[in-house]
PDB file of C-alpha atoms in Angstrom:
ATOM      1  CA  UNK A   1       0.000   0.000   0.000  1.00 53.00           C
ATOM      2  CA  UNK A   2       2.780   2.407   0.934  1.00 58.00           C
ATOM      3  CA  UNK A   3       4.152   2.227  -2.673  1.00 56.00           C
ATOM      4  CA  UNK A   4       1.062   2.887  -4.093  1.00 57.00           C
ATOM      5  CA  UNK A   5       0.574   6.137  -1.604  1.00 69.00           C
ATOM      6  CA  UNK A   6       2.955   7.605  -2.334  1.00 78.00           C
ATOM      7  CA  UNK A   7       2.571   7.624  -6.449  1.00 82.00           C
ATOM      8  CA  UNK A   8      -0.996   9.554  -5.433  1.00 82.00           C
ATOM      9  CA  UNK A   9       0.654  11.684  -3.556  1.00 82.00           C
ATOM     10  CA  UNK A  10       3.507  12.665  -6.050  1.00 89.00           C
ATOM     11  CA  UNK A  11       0.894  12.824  -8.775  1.00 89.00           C
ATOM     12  CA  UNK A  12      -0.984  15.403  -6.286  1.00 87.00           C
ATOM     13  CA  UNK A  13       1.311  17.490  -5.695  1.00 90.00           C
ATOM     14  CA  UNK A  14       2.673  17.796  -9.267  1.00 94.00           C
ATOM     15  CA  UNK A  15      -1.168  18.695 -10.564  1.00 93.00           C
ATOM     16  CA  UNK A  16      -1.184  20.985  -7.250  1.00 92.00           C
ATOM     17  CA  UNK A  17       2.327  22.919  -8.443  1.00 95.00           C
ATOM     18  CA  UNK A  18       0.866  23.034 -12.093  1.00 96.00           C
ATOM     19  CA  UNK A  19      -2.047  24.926 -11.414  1.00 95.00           C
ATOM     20  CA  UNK A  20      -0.258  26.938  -8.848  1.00 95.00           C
ATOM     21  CA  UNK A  21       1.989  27.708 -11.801  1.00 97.00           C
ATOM     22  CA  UNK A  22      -0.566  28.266 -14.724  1.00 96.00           C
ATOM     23  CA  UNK A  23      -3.152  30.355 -12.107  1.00 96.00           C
ATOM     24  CA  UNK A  24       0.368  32.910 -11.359  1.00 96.00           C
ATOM     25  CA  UNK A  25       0.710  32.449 -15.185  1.00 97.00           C
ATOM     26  CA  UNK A  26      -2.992  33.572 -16.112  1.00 96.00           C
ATOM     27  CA  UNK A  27      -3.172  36.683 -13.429  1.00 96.00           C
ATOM     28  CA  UNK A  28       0.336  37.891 -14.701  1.00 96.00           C
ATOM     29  CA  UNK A  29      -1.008  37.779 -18.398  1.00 96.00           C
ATOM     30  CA  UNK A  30      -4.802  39.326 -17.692  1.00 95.00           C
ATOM     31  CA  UNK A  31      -2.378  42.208 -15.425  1.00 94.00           C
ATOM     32  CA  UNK A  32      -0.096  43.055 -18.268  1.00 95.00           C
ATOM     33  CA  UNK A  33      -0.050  44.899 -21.960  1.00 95.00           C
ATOM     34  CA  UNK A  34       1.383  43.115 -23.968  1.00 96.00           C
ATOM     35  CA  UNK A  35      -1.339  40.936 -25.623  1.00 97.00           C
ATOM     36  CA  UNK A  36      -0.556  42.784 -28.842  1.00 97.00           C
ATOM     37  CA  UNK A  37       2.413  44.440 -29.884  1.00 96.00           C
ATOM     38  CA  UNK A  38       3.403  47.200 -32.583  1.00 96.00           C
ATOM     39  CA  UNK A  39       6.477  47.760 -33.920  1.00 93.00           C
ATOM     40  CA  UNK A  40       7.038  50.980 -35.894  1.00 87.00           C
ATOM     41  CA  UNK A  41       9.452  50.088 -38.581  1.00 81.00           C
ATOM     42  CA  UNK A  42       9.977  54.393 -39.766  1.00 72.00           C
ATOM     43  CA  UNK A  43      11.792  56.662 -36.898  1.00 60.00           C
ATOM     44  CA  UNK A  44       9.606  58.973 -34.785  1.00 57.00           C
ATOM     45  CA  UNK A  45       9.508  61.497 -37.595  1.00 53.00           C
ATOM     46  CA  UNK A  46       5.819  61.537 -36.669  1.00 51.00           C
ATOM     47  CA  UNK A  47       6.699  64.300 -33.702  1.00 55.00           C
ATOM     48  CA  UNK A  48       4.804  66.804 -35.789  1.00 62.00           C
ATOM     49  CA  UNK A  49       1.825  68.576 -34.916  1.00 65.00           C
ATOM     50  CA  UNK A  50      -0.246  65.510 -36.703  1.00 70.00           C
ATOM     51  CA  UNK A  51       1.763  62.982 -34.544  1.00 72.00           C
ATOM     52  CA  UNK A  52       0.787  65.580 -31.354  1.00 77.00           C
ATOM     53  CA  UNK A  53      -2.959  65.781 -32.389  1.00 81.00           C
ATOM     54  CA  UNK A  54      -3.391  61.537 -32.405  1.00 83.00           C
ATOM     55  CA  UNK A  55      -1.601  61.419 -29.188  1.00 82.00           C
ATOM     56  CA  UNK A  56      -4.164  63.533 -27.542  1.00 84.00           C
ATOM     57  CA  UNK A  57      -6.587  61.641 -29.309  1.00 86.00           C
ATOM     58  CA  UNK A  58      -5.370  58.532 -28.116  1.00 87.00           C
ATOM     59  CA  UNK A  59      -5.638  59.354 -24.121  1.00 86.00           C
ATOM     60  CA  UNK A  60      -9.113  61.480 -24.229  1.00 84.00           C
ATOM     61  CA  UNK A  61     -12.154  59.760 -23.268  1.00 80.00           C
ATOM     62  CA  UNK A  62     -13.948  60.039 -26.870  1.00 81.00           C
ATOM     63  CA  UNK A  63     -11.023  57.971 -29.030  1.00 85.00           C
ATOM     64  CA  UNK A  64     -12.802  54.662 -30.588  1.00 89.00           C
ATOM     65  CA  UNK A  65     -12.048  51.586 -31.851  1.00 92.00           C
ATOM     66  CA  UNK A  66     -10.187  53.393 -34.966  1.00 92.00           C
ATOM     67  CA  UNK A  67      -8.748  56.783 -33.354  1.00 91.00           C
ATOM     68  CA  UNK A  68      -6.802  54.493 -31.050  1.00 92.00           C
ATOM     69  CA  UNK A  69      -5.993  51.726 -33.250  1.00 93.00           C
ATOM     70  CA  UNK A  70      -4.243  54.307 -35.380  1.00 91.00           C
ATOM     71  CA  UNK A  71      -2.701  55.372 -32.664  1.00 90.00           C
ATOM     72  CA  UNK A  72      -1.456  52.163 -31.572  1.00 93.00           C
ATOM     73  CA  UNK A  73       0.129  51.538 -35.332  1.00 91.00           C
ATOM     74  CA  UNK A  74       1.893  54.382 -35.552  1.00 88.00           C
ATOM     75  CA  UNK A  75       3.766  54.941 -32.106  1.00 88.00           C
ATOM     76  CA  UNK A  76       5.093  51.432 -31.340  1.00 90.00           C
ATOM     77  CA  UNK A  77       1.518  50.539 -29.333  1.00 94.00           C
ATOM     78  CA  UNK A  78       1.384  47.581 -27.087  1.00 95.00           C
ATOM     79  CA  UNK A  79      -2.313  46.195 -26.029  1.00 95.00           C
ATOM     80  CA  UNK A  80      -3.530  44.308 -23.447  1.00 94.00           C
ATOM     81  CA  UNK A  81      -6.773  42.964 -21.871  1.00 94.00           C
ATOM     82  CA  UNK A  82      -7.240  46.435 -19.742  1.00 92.00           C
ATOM     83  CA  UNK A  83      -4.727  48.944 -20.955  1.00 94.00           C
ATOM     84  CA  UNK A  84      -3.639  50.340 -24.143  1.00 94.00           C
ATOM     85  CA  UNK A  85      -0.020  52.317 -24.540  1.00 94.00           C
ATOM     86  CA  UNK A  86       1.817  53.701 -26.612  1.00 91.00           C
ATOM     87  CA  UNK A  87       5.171  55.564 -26.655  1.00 87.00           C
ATOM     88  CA  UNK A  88       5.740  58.828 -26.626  1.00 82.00           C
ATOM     89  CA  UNK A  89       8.613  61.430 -26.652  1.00 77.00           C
ATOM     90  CA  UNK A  90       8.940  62.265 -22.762  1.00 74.00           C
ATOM     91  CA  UNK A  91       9.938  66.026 -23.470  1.00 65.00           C
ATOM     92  CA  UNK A  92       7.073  68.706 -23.734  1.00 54.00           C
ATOM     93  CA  UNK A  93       8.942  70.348 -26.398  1.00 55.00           C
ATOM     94  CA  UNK A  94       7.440  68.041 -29.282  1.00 53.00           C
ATOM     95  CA  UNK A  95      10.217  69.574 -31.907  1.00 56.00           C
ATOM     96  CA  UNK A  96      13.685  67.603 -32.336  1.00 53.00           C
ATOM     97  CA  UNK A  97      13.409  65.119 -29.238  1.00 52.00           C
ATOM     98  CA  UNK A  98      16.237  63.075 -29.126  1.00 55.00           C
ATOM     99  CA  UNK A  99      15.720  59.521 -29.794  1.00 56.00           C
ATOM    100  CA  UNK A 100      16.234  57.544 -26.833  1.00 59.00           C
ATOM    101  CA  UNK A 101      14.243  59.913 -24.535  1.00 72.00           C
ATOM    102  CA  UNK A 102      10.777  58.302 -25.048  1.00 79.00           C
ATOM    103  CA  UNK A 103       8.197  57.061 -22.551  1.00 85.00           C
ATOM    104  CA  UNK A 104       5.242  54.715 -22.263  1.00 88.00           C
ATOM    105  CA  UNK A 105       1.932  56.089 -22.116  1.00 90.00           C
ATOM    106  CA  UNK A 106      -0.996  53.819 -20.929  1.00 91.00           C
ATOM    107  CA  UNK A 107      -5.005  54.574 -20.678  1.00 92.00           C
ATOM    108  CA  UNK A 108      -7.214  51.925 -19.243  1.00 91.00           C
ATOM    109  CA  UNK A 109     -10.425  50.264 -21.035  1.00 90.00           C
ATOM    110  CA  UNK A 110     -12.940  51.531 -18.790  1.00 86.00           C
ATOM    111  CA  UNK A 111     -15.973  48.760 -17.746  1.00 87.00           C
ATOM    112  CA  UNK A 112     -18.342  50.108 -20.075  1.00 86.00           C
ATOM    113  CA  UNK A 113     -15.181  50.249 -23.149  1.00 87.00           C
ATOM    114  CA  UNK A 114     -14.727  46.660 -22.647  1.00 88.00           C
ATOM    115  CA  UNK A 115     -18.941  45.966 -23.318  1.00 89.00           C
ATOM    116  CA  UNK A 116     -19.369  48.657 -25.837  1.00 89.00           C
ATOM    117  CA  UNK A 117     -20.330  47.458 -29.160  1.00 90.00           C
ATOM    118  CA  UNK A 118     -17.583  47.293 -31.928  1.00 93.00           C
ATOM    119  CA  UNK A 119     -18.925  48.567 -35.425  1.00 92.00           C
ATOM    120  CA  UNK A 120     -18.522  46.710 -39.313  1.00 91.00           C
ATOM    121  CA  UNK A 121     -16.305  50.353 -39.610  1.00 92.00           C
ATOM    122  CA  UNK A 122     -14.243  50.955 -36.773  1.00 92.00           C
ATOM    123  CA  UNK A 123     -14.970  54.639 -35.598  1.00 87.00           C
ATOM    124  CA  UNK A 124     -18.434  54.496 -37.357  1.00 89.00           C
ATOM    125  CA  UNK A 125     -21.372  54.220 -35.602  1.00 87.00           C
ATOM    126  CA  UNK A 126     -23.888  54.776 -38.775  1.00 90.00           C
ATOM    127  CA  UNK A 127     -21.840  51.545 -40.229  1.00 92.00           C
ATOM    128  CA  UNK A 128     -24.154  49.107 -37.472  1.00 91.00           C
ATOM    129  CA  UNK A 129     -22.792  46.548 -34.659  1.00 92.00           C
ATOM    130  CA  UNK A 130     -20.044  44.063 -35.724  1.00 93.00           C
ATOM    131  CA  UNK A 131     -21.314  41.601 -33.692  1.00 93.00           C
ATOM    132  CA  UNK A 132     -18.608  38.916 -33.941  1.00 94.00           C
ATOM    133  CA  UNK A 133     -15.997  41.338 -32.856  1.00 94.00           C
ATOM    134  CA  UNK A 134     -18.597  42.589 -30.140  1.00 94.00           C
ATOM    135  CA  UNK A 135     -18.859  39.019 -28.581  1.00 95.00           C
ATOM    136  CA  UNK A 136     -14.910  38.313 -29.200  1.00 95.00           C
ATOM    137  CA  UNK A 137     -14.348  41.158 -27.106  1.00 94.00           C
ATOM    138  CA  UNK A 138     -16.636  40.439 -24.136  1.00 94.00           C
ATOM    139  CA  UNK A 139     -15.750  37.064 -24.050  1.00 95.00           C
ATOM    140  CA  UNK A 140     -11.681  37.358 -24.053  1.00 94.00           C
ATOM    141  CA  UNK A 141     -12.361  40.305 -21.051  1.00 93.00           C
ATOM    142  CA  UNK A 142     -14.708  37.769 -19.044  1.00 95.00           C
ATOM    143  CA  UNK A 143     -13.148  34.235 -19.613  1.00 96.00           C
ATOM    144  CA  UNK A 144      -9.712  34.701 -17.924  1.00 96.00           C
ATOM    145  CA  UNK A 145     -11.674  35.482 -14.955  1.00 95.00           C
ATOM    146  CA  UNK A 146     -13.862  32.008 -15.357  1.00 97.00           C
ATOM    147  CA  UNK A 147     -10.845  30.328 -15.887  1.00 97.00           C
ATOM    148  CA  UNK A 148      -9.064  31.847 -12.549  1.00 96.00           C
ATOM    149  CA  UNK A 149     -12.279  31.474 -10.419  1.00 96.00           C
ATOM    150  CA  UNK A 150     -12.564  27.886 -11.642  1.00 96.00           C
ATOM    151  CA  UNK A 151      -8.813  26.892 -10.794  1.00 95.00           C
ATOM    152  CA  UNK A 152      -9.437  28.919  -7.184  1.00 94.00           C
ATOM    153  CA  UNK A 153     -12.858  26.847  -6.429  1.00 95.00           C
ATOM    154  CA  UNK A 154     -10.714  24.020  -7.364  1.00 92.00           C
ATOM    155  CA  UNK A 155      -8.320  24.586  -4.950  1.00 90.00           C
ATOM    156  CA  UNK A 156     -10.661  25.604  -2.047  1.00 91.00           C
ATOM    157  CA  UNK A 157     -12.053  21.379  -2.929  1.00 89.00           C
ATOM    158  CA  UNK A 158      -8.289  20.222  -3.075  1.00 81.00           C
ATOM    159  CA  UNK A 159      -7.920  21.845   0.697  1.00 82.00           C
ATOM    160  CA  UNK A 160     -11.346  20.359   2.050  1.00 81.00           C
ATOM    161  CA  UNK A 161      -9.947  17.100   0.358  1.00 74.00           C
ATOM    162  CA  UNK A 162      -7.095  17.410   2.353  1.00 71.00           C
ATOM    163  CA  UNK A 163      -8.308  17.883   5.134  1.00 76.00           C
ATOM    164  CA  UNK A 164     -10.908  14.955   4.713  1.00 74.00           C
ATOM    165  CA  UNK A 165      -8.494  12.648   4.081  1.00 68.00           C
ATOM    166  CA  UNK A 166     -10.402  11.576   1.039  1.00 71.00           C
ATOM    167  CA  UNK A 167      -9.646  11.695  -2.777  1.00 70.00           C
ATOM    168  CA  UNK A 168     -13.034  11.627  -4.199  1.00 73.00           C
ATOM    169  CA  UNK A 169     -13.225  15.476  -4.309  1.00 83.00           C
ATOM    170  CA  UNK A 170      -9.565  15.355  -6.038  1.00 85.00           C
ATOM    171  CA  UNK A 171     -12.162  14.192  -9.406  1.00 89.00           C
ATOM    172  CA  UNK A 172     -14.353  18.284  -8.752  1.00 91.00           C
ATOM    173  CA  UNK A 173     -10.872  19.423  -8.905  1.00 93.00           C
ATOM    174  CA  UNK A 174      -9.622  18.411 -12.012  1.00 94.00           C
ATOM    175  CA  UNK A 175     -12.864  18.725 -13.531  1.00 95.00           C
ATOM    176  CA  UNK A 176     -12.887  22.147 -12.491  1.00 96.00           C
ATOM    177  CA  UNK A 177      -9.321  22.554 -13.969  1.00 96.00           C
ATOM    178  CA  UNK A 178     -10.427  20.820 -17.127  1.00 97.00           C
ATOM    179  CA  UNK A 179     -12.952  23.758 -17.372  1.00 97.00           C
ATOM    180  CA  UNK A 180     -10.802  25.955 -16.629  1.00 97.00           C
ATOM    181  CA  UNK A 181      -8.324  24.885 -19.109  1.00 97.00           C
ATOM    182  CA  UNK A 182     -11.226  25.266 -21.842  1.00 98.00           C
ATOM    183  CA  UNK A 183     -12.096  28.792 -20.918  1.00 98.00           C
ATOM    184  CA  UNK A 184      -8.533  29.460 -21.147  1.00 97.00           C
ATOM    185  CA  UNK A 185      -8.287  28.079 -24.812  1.00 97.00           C
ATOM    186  CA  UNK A 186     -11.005  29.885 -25.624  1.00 97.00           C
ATOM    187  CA  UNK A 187      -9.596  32.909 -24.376  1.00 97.00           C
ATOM    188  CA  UNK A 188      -6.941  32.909 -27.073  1.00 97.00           C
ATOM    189  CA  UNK A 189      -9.177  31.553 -29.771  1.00 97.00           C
ATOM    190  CA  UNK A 190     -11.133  34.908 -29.030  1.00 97.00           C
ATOM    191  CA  UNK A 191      -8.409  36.752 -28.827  1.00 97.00           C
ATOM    192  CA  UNK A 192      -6.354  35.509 -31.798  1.00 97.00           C
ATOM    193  CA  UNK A 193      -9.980  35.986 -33.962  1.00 97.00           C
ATOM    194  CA  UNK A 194     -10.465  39.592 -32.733  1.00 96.00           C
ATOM    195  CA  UNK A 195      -7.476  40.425 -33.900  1.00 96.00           C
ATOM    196  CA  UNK A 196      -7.560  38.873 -36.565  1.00 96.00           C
ATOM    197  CA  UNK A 197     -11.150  40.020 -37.612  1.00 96.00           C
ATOM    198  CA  UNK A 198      -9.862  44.005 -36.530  1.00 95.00           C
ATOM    199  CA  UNK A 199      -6.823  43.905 -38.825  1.00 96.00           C
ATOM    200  CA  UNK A 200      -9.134  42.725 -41.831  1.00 95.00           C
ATOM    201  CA  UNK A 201     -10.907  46.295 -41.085  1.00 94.00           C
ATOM    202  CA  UNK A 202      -7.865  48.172 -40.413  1.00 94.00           C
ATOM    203  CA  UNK A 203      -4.930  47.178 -42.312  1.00 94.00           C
ATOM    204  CA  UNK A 204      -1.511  47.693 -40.926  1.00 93.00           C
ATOM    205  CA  UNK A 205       0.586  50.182 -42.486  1.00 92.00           C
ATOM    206  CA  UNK A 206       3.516  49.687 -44.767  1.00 90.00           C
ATOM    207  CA  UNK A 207       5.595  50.247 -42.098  1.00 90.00           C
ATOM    208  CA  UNK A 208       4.370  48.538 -39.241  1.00 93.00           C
ATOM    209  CA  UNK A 209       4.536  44.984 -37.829  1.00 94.00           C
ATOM    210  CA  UNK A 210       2.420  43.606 -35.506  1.00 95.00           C
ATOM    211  CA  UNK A 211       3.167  40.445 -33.553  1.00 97.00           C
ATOM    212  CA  UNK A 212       1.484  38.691 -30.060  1.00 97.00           C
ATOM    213  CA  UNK A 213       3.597  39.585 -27.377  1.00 97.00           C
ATOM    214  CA  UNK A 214       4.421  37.731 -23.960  1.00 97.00           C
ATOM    215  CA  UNK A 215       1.195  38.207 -22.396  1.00 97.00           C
ATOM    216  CA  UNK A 216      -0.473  36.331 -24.943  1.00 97.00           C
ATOM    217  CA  UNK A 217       1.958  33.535 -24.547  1.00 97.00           C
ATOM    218  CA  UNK A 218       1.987  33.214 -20.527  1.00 97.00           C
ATOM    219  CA  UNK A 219      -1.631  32.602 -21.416  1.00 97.00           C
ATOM    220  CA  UNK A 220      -1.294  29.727 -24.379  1.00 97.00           C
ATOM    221  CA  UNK A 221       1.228  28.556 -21.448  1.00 97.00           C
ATOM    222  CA  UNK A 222      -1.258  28.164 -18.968  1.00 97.00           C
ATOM    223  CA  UNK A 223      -3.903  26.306 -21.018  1.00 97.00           C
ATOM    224  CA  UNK A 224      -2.137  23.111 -21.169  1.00 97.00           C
ATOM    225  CA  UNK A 225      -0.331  23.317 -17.543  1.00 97.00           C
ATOM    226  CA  UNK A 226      -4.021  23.299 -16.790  1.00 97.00           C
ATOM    227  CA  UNK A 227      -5.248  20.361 -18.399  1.00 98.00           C
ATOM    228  CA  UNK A 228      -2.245  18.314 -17.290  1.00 97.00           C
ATOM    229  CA  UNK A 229      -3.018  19.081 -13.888  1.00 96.00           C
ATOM    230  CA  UNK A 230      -6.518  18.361 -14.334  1.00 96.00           C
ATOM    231  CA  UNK A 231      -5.552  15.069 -15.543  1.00 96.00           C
ATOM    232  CA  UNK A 232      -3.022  14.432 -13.145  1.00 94.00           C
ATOM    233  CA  UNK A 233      -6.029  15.147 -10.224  1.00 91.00           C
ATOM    234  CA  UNK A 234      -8.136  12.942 -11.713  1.00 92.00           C
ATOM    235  CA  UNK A 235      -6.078  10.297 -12.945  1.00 91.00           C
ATOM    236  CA  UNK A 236      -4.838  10.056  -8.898  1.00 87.00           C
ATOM    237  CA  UNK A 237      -8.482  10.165  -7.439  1.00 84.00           C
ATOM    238  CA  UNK A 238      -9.656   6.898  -9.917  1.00 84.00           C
ATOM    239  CA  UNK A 239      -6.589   4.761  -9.467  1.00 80.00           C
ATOM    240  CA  UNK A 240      -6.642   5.399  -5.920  1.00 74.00           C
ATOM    241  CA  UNK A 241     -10.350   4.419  -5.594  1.00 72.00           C
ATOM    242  CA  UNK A 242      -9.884   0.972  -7.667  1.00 75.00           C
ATOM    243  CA  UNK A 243      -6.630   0.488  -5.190  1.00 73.00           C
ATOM    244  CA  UNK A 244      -8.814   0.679  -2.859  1.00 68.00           C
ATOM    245  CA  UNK A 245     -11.967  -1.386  -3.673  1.00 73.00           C
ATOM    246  CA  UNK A 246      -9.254  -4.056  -4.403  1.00 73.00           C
ATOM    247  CA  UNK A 247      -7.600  -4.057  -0.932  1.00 72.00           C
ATOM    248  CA  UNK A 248     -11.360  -3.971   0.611  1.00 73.00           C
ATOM    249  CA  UNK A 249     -11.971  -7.219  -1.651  1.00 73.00           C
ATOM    250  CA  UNK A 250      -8.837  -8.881  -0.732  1.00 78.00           C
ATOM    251  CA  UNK A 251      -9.433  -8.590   3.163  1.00 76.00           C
ATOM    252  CA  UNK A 252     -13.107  -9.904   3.074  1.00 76.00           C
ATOM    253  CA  UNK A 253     -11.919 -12.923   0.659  1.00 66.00           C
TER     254      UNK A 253
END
């Protein structure tokens, strides 16, 4: 029996590390802003008055979808699931800044931003609700908090279990990680297809690339850490149980 223990045991607290590691992974990625990344290929020649008037744009409360998105493209713009920034010569003389001395600028998607419908024309309201890129958006700003509530609820059963002395509830956790693991994929599926759907309506530039950044990745990391520990929960909770009808059978025989 002691062999056998201690495989459940191992197995537990590998699952337990790997959703410790992919729930630090998921907050890290919904906390940072780089989802989405810019790159401006052409210097910061844009320091003119037009380059002044879309960064002002950019931060007041009336930019939409394509004011912003501009804005993002042409001043090496990161995005996130919150925050959008850009970068920005730090002086307040906007003529002749040197190169290096340029700063990061962020402005948060407020509550009702993040639920606001997207249009067919970004920026225009008369063109009516895109409503693919609508639910894409809700859904990638809601699901990475499923996914984290999941893993915690699972881990709340995982203590209980503990402290029981039982594995049955082991099974409610990795189901619950299983889900979680889904909502995560599904995350980046809506991500990856908002994305894609916005650049189909707003082509980059020339002279910009645009590429996922780490956020993203942390993430499409945390997906499968979830799903192994899911299986890894479960996997321990039905061996364990069939150890132990055995051992029942084999002291009544």
């Amino acid at each position: 029996g002691a062999m056998m223990d201690n495989r459940f045991a191992t197995a537990l607290v590998i699952a337990c590390v790997l959703s410790l590691i992919s729930t630090i992974y998921m907050a890290a990625s919904i906390g940072t802003d780089f989802w989405y990344e810019y790159h401006t290929l052409s210097p910061a020649e844009n320091v003119s008055e037009a380059g002044r008037s879309i960064w002002e744009e950019f931060f007041s409360k009336e930019a939409d979808e394509k004011t912003y998105t501009d804005a993002l493209f042409r001043c090496n713009g990161t995005v996130g699931l919150w925050r959008r920034c850009i970068t920005v010569p730090k002086n307040s003389h906007w003529y002749s800044p040197p190169e290096n001395d340029m700063t990061t600028n962020c402005i948060s998607f407020s509550l009702s931003d993040q639920f606001m419908e997207k249009y067919i024309e970004p920026g225009n309201h008369n063109s009516g609700t895109d409503l693919n890129r609508t639910y894409l958006w809700r859904l990638q700003f809601l699901l990475p908090f499923v996914s984290i509530g999941l893993m915690c609820f699972g881990a709340l059963i995982g203590l209980c279990a503990c402290a029981c002395r039982s594995l049955y509830p082991a099974i409610a956790t990795g189901v619950l990680h299983f889900l979680a693991g889904l909502c995560t994929l599904g995350l980046v599926g809506c991500y990856v297809a908002g994305i894609e759907l916005l650049h189909k309506k707003l082509p980059l530039p020339d002279d910009v690339r645009g590429e996922f950044g780490w956020s993203f990745c942390l993430a499409c990391v945390s997906a499968p850490l979830q799903f192994m520990a899911a299986a890894l929960f479960i996997w321990a909770a039905r061996t364990n149980r069939k150890e132990f009808t055995l051992l029942k059978a084999y002291r009544v025989a």
